[in-house]
CSV table of C-alpha atoms and ligand atoms in Angstrom, one decimal:
chain,number,residue,atom,x,y,z
W,12,MET,CA,106.9,56.3,95.2
W,13,SER,CA,106.8,58.8,98.0
W,14,SER,CA,104.0,61.3,98.3
W,15,SER,CA,103.3,64.7,100.0
W,16,LYS,CA,100.3,65.6,102.0
W,17,VAL,CA,98.0,68.2,100.6
W,18,TYR,CA,95.1,69.5,102.8
W,19,PHE,CA,91.9,70.7,101.1
W,20,THR,CA,88.7,72.4,102.1
W,21,ASN,CA,85.8,73.2,99.7
W,22,MET,CA,83.9,76.4,99.4
W,23,ARG,CA,80.9,75.3,101.5
W,24,THR,CA,80.4,77.1,104.8
W,25,ARG,CA,78.1,76.3,107.8
W,26,VAL,CA,76.1,79.0,109.6
W,27,GLY,CA,78.4,80.7,112.0
W,28,GLU,CA,81.7,80.0,110.3
W,29,SER,CA,83.0,81.8,107.2
W,30,LEU,CA,85.4,80.6,104.6
W,31,LEU,CA,88.0,82.7,106.3
W,32,GLY,CA,87.5,80.6,109.5
W,33,LYS,CA,87.9,77.4,107.4
W,34,LEU,CA,91.0,78.8,105.8
W,35,ASP,CA,92.5,79.2,109.3
W,36,ARG,CA,91.6,75.7,110.3
W,37,LEU,CA,92.9,74.4,107.0
W,38,ILE,CA,96.5,75.9,107.5
W,39,VAL,CA,96.6,74.8,111.1
W,40,LYS,CA,95.7,71.3,110.1
W,41,ALA,CA,98.1,71.4,107.2
W,42,GLY,CA,100.9,72.1,109.9
W,43,ILE,CA,101.8,75.8,109.7
W,44,LYS,CA,102.3,75.6,113.5
W,45,GLU,CA,105.3,73.3,112.9
W,46,ILE,CA,107.3,76.3,111.5
W,47,ASP,CA,109.1,78.3,114.2
W,48,PHE,CA,107.9,81.8,113.5
W,49,LYS,CA,109.1,83.5,116.7
W,50,GLN,CA,110.8,86.8,116.1
W,51,LYS,CA,111.2,85.8,112.5
W,52,TYR,CA,110.3,87.8,109.3
W,53,ALA,CA,107.8,85.9,107.2
W,54,ALA,CA,107.3,86.9,103.6
W,55,ILE,CA,103.8,86.2,102.4
W,56,LYS,CA,104.3,86.2,98.6
W,57,ILE,CA,101.1,87.4,97.0
W,58,HIS,CA,99.9,88.9,93.7
W,59,PHE,CA,98.1,92.2,94.5
W,60,GLY,CA,96.3,92.0,91.1
W,61,GLU,CA,96.6,94.3,88.1
W,62,PRO,CA,94.1,97.1,88.5
W,63,GLY,CA,91.0,96.2,86.3
W,64,ASN,CA,91.4,92.5,87.1
W,65,LEU,CA,88.7,91.2,89.5
W,66,ALA,CA,89.8,87.6,89.9
W,67,PHE,CA,92.8,88.2,92.2
W,68,LEU,CA,92.6,87.2,95.8
W,69,ARG,CA,90.6,89.4,98.2
W,70,PRO,CA,92.8,90.8,101.0
W,71,ASN,CA,90.5,89.1,103.5
W,72,PHE,CA,92.5,85.8,102.8
W,73,ALA,CA,95.9,87.5,103.4
W,74,LYS,CA,94.6,88.9,106.7
W,75,VAL,CA,93.8,85.4,108.0
W,76,VAL,CA,97.3,84.1,107.1
W,77,ALA,CA,99.0,87.2,108.5
W,78,ASP,CA,97.0,86.9,111.7
W,79,ARG,CA,97.9,83.2,112.2
W,80,ILE,CA,101.6,84.0,111.7
W,81,LYS,CA,101.4,86.9,114.2
W,82,ALA,CA,99.7,84.6,116.7
W,83,LEU,CA,102.7,82.2,116.3
W,84,GLY,CA,105.1,85.0,117.1
W,85,GLY,CA,106.1,85.9,113.6
W,86,MET,CA,106.5,89.2,111.8
W,87,PRO,CA,104.7,88.8,108.6
W,88,PHE,CA,104.6,91.2,105.5
W,89,LEU,CA,102.9,91.0,102.1
W,90,THR,CA,105.3,91.2,99.2
W,91,ASP,CA,105.7,90.9,95.4
W,92,CYS,CA,108.2,92.1,92.9
W,93,ASN,CA,107.7,94.6,90.1
W,94,THR,CA,106.7,93.5,86.7
W,95,LEU,CA,108.9,93.5,83.5
W,96,TYR,CA,106.2,94.7,81.2
W,97,VAL,CA,104.6,98.1,81.3
W,98,GLY,CA,101.6,98.2,83.4
W,99,ARG,CA,100.4,99.5,86.8
W,100,ARG,CA,103.0,97.4,88.8
W,101,ASN,CA,106.3,98.0,87.1
W,102,ASN,CA,107.8,100.3,89.8
W,103,ALA,CA,107.3,100.4,93.5
W,104,LEU,CA,105.2,103.7,93.5
W,105,VAL,CA,102.6,102.5,91.1
W,106,HIS,CA,102.7,99.0,92.5
W,107,MET,CA,101.9,100.3,95.9
W,108,ASP,CA,99.1,102.4,94.5
W,109,ALA,CA,97.7,99.2,92.7
W,110,ALA,CA,97.9,97.2,95.9
W,111,PHE,CA,96.0,99.9,97.7
W,112,GLU,CA,93.4,100.4,95.0
W,113,ASN,CA,92.8,96.6,95.2
W,114,GLY,CA,92.2,96.8,98.9
W,115,TYR,CA,95.7,95.7,100.3
W,116,THR,CA,96.3,98.2,102.9
W,117,PRO,CA,97.5,97.8,106.4
W,118,PHE,CA,93.9,98.5,107.6
W,119,SER,CA,92.5,95.6,105.8
W,120,THR,CA,95.3,93.0,106.2
W,121,GLY,CA,97.0,94.1,109.4
W,122,VAL,CA,100.4,94.1,107.8
W,123,GLN,CA,102.6,96.2,105.6
W,124,ASN,CA,103.2,95.7,101.8
W,125,ILE,CA,106.8,95.6,100.7
W,126,ILE,CA,107.7,95.7,97.0
W,127,ALA,CA,110.6,93.2,97.4
W,128,ASP,CA,112.8,94.5,94.6
W,129,GLY,CA,112.6,98.2,95.3
W,130,LEU,CA,111.7,101.4,93.5
W,131,ARG,CA,112.9,100.4,90.0
W,132,GLY,CA,112.9,96.6,90.4
W,133,THR,CA,116.7,96.6,90.6
W,134,ASP,CA,117.2,95.7,94.3
W,135,ASP,CA,117.9,92.0,94.1
W,136,VAL,CA,120.1,89.2,95.3
W,137,ASP,CA,121.8,86.7,93.1
W,138,VAL,CA,120.9,83.3,94.6
W,139,PRO,CA,122.7,80.1,93.4
W,140,ILE,CA,120.2,77.5,92.1
W,141,LYS,CA,121.1,73.9,93.3
W,142,GLY,CA,120.4,71.5,90.5
W,143,GLY,CA,119.5,74.3,88.0
W,144,THR,CA,120.1,73.4,84.4
W,145,TYR,CA,118.6,76.5,82.6
W,146,CYS,CA,119.9,79.0,85.1
W,147,LYS,CA,122.9,79.1,87.5
W,148,VAL,CA,121.7,82.0,89.6
W,149,ALA,CA,118.3,83.5,90.3
W,150,HIS,CA,117.8,87.3,90.6
W,151,ILE,CA,115.4,87.5,93.6
W,152,GLY,CA,113.9,90.6,95.2
W,153,ARG,CA,116.0,91.4,98.2
W,154,ALA,CA,113.1,91.7,100.8
W,155,ILE,CA,112.1,88.2,100.0
W,156,MET,CA,115.6,86.9,100.5
W,157,ASP,CA,116.0,88.9,103.6
W,158,ALA,CA,113.0,87.1,105.1
W,159,ASP,CA,113.5,84.0,107.3
W,160,ILE,CA,110.3,82.2,106.1
W,161,VAL,CA,108.5,82.2,102.8
W,162,ILE,CA,104.7,81.6,102.6
W,163,SER,CA,103.0,81.5,99.2
W,164,LEU,CA,99.4,82.7,99.2
W,165,ASN,CA,98.3,82.2,95.7
W,166,HIS,CA,95.3,82.5,93.5
W,167,PHE,CA,95.2,79.5,91.2
W,168,LYS,CA,94.2,80.3,87.5
W,169,GLY,CA,95.1,79.6,83.9
W,170,HIS,CA,98.2,81.1,82.2
W,171,GLU,CA,98.8,81.6,78.5
W,172,MET,CA,102.5,80.7,78.7
W,173,THR,CA,102.8,78.2,81.5
W,174,GLY,CA,99.3,76.6,81.4
W,175,PHE,CA,98.5,77.4,84.9
W,176,GLY,CA,99.4,80.0,87.6
W,177,GLY,CA,100.1,78.1,90.9
W,178,ALA,CA,102.3,78.1,93.9
W,179,ILE,CA,105.5,77.5,91.8
W,180,LYS,CA,104.8,80.4,89.5
W,181,ASN,CA,103.7,82.7,92.4
W,182,ILE,CA,107.1,82.2,94.0
W,183,GLY,CA,109.4,81.6,91.0
W,184,MET,CA,108.2,84.3,88.6
W,185,GLY,CA,106.8,86.5,91.3
W,186,SER,CA,110.0,86.7,93.4
W,187,GLY,CA,112.1,87.5,90.4
W,188,SER,CA,113.3,91.1,90.2
W,189,ARG,CA,112.8,92.7,86.8
W,190,ALA,CA,116.3,91.3,85.9
W,191,GLY,CA,115.0,87.9,87.0
W,192,LYS,CA,111.9,88.2,85.1
W,193,MET,CA,113.9,89.0,82.0
W,194,ASP,CA,116.1,86.0,82.7
W,195,MET,CA,113.1,83.8,82.8
W,196,HIS,CA,111.2,85.3,79.9
W,197,ASN,CA,114.1,85.8,77.5
W,198,ASP,CA,117.2,84.0,76.2
W,199,GLY,CA,119.0,87.0,74.7
W,200,LYS,CA,120.2,90.5,75.5
W,201,PRO,CA,118.3,93.8,75.5
W,202,GLU,CA,118.2,96.4,72.8
W,203,VAL,CA,117.4,100.2,73.1
W,204,ASP,CA,114.5,101.7,71.2
W,205,LYS,CA,116.2,104.9,70.1
W,206,SER,CA,112.8,106.7,69.5
W,207,ALA,CA,112.0,106.3,73.2
W,208,CYS,CA,115.4,106.9,74.7
W,209,ILE,CA,115.8,110.5,76.0
W,210,GLY,CA,119.6,110.1,76.7
W,211,CYS,CA,119.2,110.5,80.4
W,212,LYS,CA,122.0,108.1,81.1
W,213,ILE,CA,120.3,106.6,84.2
W,214,CYS,CA,120.6,103.1,82.8
W,215,THR,CA,124.4,103.4,82.9
W,216,ARG,CA,124.4,103.7,86.7
W,217,PHE,CA,122.8,100.2,86.9
W,218,CYS,CA,125.0,98.5,84.4
W,219,ASN,CA,127.9,96.7,86.2
W,220,HIS,CA,129.5,95.7,82.9
W,221,GLY,CA,130.1,99.0,81.1
W,222,ALA,CA,128.0,97.8,78.3
W,223,ILE,CA,126.0,101.0,77.6
W,224,SER,CA,127.5,103.9,75.8
W,225,PHE,CA,126.1,107.0,73.8
W,226,GLY,CA,126.6,107.9,70.2
W,227,ALA,CA,126.5,111.3,68.5
W,228,ASP,CA,122.7,111.2,68.6
W,229,LYS,CA,123.0,111.0,72.5
W,230,LYS,CA,120.9,107.8,72.6
W,231,ALA,CA,122.0,104.7,74.5
W,232,VAL,CA,123.6,101.8,72.7
W,233,ILE,CA,124.2,98.4,74.2
W,234,ASP,CA,127.5,96.6,73.4
W,235,HIS,CA,126.3,92.9,73.3
W,236,LYS,CA,130.0,91.8,73.7
W,237,LYS,CA,130.1,93.3,77.1
W,238,CYS,CA,126.4,92.8,78.1
W,239,VAL,CA,125.7,89.8,80.3
W,240,GLY,CA,121.9,89.9,79.9
W,241,CYS,CA,121.3,90.8,83.5
W,242,GLY,CA,118.3,93.0,82.5
W,243,ARG,CA,119.0,95.7,85.2
W,244,CYS,CA,118.8,98.4,82.5
W,245,ILE,CA,115.3,97.4,81.6
W,246,GLY,CA,114.1,98.2,85.2
W,247,ALA,CA,116.2,101.3,85.4
W,248,CYS,CA,114.7,103.0,82.3
W,249,SER,CA,111.6,104.8,83.3
W,250,LYS,CA,110.9,105.5,79.5
W,251,ASN,CA,110.6,101.8,78.8
W,252,ALA,CA,113.2,102.2,76.0
W,253,VAL,CA,115.1,99.0,76.8
W,254,SER,CA,113.6,95.7,76.1
W,255,ASN,CA,114.3,92.2,75.1
W,256,ASN,CA,112.3,90.5,72.4
W,257,ALA,CA,114.4,87.2,72.2
W,258,GLY,CA,111.7,85.2,74.1
W,259,SER,CA,112.2,81.9,75.9
W,260,SER,CA,110.1,79.0,74.6
W,261,ASN,CA,107.2,78.1,76.9
W,262,GLU,CA,109.0,74.9,77.8
W,263,ALA,CA,112.2,76.8,78.9
W,264,LEU,CA,110.0,79.5,80.7
W,265,ASN,CA,108.3,76.8,82.8
W,266,CYS,CA,111.6,75.2,83.7
W,267,LYS,CA,113.2,78.5,84.6
W,268,ILE,CA,110.3,79.3,86.9
W,269,VAL,CA,110.8,76.1,88.6
W,270,GLU,CA,114.4,76.8,89.1
W,271,TYR,CA,113.8,80.3,90.5
W,272,THR,CA,111.3,78.7,93.0
W,273,LYS,CA,113.9,76.3,94.2
W,274,ALA,CA,116.3,79.2,94.7
W,275,VAL,CA,113.7,81.0,96.9
W,276,VAL,CA,112.7,78.1,99.1
W,277,ASP,CA,115.9,76.1,99.4
W,278,GLY,CA,117.1,76.1,103.0
W,279,ARG,CA,114.2,78.1,104.4
W,280,PRO,CA,110.9,77.0,105.9
W,281,ASN,CA,108.2,77.4,103.3
W,282,PHE,CA,104.5,76.8,103.2
W,283,HIS,CA,102.0,77.0,100.3
W,284,ILE,CA,98.3,78.0,100.1
W,285,SER,CA,96.4,78.1,96.9
W,286,VAL,CA,92.8,79.4,96.6
W,287,VAL,CA,91.1,77.9,93.7
W,288,ASN,CA,88.2,80.4,93.0
W,289,ASN,CA,87.5,82.7,90.1
W,290,VAL,CA,89.6,80.4,87.9
W,291,SER,CA,90.2,82.8,85.1
W,292,PRO,CA,91.9,81.5,82.0
W,293,TYR,CA,94.7,84.1,82.2
W,294,CYS,CA,97.1,85.5,84.8
W,295,ASP,CA,96.1,88.1,87.3
W,296,CYS,CA,98.7,90.4,85.6
W,297,HIS,CA,95.9,91.1,83.0
W,298,GLY,CA,94.1,94.2,83.5
W,299,GLU,CA,90.9,92.3,83.0
W,300,SER,CA,89.6,88.8,84.1
W,301,ASP,CA,87.6,86.6,81.8
W,302,ALA,CA,84.8,84.5,83.2
W,303,PRO,CA,85.9,81.6,85.3
W,304,ILE,CA,86.3,78.3,83.4
W,305,VAL,CA,85.1,76.0,86.2
W,306,PRO,CA,83.0,76.5,89.5
W,307,ASP,CA,84.9,77.6,92.6
W,308,ILE,CA,86.6,74.6,94.1
W,309,GLY,CA,88.3,75.3,97.4
W,310,ILE,CA,91.5,76.0,99.1
W,311,PHE,CA,94.7,73.7,99.2
W,312,ALA,CA,97.6,73.9,101.5
W,313,GLY,CA,100.8,72.0,102.3
W,314,PHE,CA,104.6,72.1,102.6
W,315,ASP,CA,105.2,70.8,99.0
W,316,PRO,CA,104.6,73.4,96.3
W,317,VAL,CA,104.7,70.8,93.6
W,318,ALA,CA,102.1,68.6,95.2
W,319,VAL,CA,99.9,71.6,96.1
W,320,ASP,CA,100.0,72.7,92.4
W,321,LYS,CA,99.3,69.2,91.0
W,322,ALA,CA,96.3,68.9,93.5
W,323,CYS,CA,94.9,72.2,92.1
W,324,ILE,CA,95.5,71.1,88.5
W,325,ASP,CA,93.8,67.8,89.0
W,326,ALA,CA,90.8,69.4,90.7
W,327,VAL,CA,90.4,72.1,88.0
W,328,ASN,CA,90.7,69.5,85.2
W,329,ALA,CA,88.2,67.2,87.0
W,330,ALA,CA,85.6,70.0,87.4
W,331,PRO,CA,82.8,70.6,84.9
W,332,GLY,CA,83.7,73.3,82.5
W,333,ILE,CA,81.5,76.4,82.5
W,334,ALA,CA,79.9,76.8,79.1
W,335,ALA,CA,79.7,80.8,79.5
W,336,SER,CA,83.5,81.0,79.5
W,337,ILE,CA,86.2,80.5,77.0
W,338,LEU,CA,85.8,76.8,77.3
W,339,GLY,CA,82.3,77.2,75.8
W,340,ASP,CA,83.7,79.2,72.9
W,341,ARG,CA,86.3,76.6,72.1
W,342,GLU,CA,83.8,73.8,72.2
W,343,HIS,CA,81.7,75.6,69.7
W,344,THR,CA,84.6,76.1,67.3
W,345,HIS,CA,86.3,72.8,67.4
W,346,LYS,CA,86.1,69.3,69.0
W,347,LEU,CA,88.5,68.7,71.7
W,348,PRO,CA,90.8,65.6,71.6
W,349,ASN,CA,90.5,65.5,75.4
W,350,GLY,CA,87.8,67.5,76.9
W,351,GLU,CA,88.8,66.8,80.5
W,352,ASP,CA,92.0,68.8,80.4
W,353,HIS,CA,90.7,72.3,80.6
W,354,LEU,CA,94.0,73.9,81.1
W,355,THR,CA,95.5,72.3,77.9
W,356,ASP,CA,92.4,73.0,76.1
W,357,ILE,CA,92.5,76.8,76.7
W,358,HIS,CA,96.4,77.0,76.3
W,359,PRO,CA,97.3,74.4,73.7
W,360,THR,CA,100.7,76.1,72.9
W,361,THR,CA,102.1,75.2,76.3
W,362,ASP,CA,102.1,72.2,78.5
W,363,TRP,CA,101.6,72.5,82.3
W,364,ARG,CA,103.2,69.0,82.8
W,365,THR,CA,106.6,70.5,81.9
W,366,GLN,CA,106.5,72.5,85.1
W,367,ILE,CA,105.6,69.5,87.3
W,368,ALA,CA,108.2,67.2,85.6
W,369,HIS,CA,111.1,69.7,85.9
W,370,ALA,CA,110.2,70.5,89.5
W,371,GLU,CA,110.3,66.7,90.3
W,372,LYS,CA,113.6,66.3,88.4
W,373,ILE,CA,115.4,69.0,90.3
W,374,GLY,CA,114.1,68.0,93.8
W,375,LEU,CA,111.6,70.8,94.4
W,376,GLY,CA,108.9,68.4,95.3
W,377,THR,CA,106.6,65.7,94.0
W,378,GLY,CA,103.5,65.6,92.0
W,379,ASN,CA,102.3,62.6,94.0
W,380,TYR,CA,100.1,63.6,96.8
W,381,GLU,CA,97.8,62.4,99.4
W,382,LEU,CA,94.7,64.6,99.6
W,383,ILE,CA,93.3,65.1,103.1
W,384,THR,CA,90.0,66.8,103.4
W,385,VAL,CA,89.3,69.3,106.2
W,386,LYS,CA,85.7,69.9,106.8
F,425,SF4,S1,117.6,105.2,81.0
F,425,SF4,FE1,116.4,104.8,79.2
F,425,SF4,S2,115.9,106.9,78.4
F,425,SF4,FE2,117.6,107.0,79.8
F,425,SF4,S3,119.4,106.8,78.5
F,425,SF4,FE3,119.0,104.8,79.3
F,425,SF4,S4,117.8,103.9,77.7
F,425,SF4,FE4,117.8,106.1,77.3
F,426,SF4,S1,121.5,93.7,80.5
F,426,SF4,FE1,123.5,94.2,79.7
F,426,SF4,S2,123.4,96.4,79.2
F,426,SF4,FE2,121.7,96.0,80.6
F,426,SF4,S3,122.6,96.4,82.7
F,426,SF4,FE3,122.8,94.2,82.3
F,426,SF4,S4,124.9,94.0,81.4
F,426,SF4,FE4,124.3,96.2,81.3
């Protein structure tokens, strides 16, 4: 069975070289110079961190990657899409505020931040998914699709619905516009909460299917016979009056994320970096970050997002669990069938293996990897 190369460096440093220097050496060894960056736009897909969360990646890591791309002649920018849920990153204005608050400014990283799906999260491109079985098209933030090259710079952590948050999730879920995120998270069509709707009619401007009308009470109503479930109205409504509660199963969610990732990377140079530090049990979308479940491990890089993710998963599951974390709580309350699989232990209602298996099935990459250590 074929395997992909994954390059790894641990968190140790020598006097005179910081971890940032090691990161640069790692990505060079892993082959980033093989990509022709000259005069090309390079989207560095990152998560700026929900304010209050302290586990997200420091901007210092992003500067190293951006500087390397600039040295290779490219035009990098940092990017993410708006969130579906209510928070501090659900439109471009508050999202940029959150990024600045967390230290992602052109002064610290040397590059601009672009919210890829625009002000309301409605600026997207429908991208066909080759081999997709759950989705036929992916709704991807326009700026990410406008780029020539995609680089994932990811903070690896646990995730309550997908088991882990790795390169695949950073790209797949993270590059989805608000409509794309609804597509991944939900199987149904949205409804309007009449108590929140103020009848402003802004949502109708974003509905290409004439599915929204207004009754005598001047509140929006969605005709599900006309609605195609694109989710644009969810992003359009600044009152958060539109939502979809028909959630995908965690298995379907994992598979849809994989398919969205394939839509983003197919046909374009792509490269993946995952920093395995502050491994919090939950996503950086949380406005808090619980104690790390394992000690900091290192940084992984390579051209195959599936191999990079599998290498990170294996490293986390092989590391000793930290008792002063959620792992310690769980060990006190019940005996684990398999204490080595920390990710399944903390998120037993989902199975991270689904993501890897579906990624292999549709040709995104392989979970077989050769780990090459960079000292
Ligand atoms: S945009 Fe929101 S508040 Fe305005 S009419 Fe539509 S659902 Fe109601
Ligand atoms: S989800 Fe339905 S109602 Fe909302 S914009 Fe799309 S088609 Fe229109």
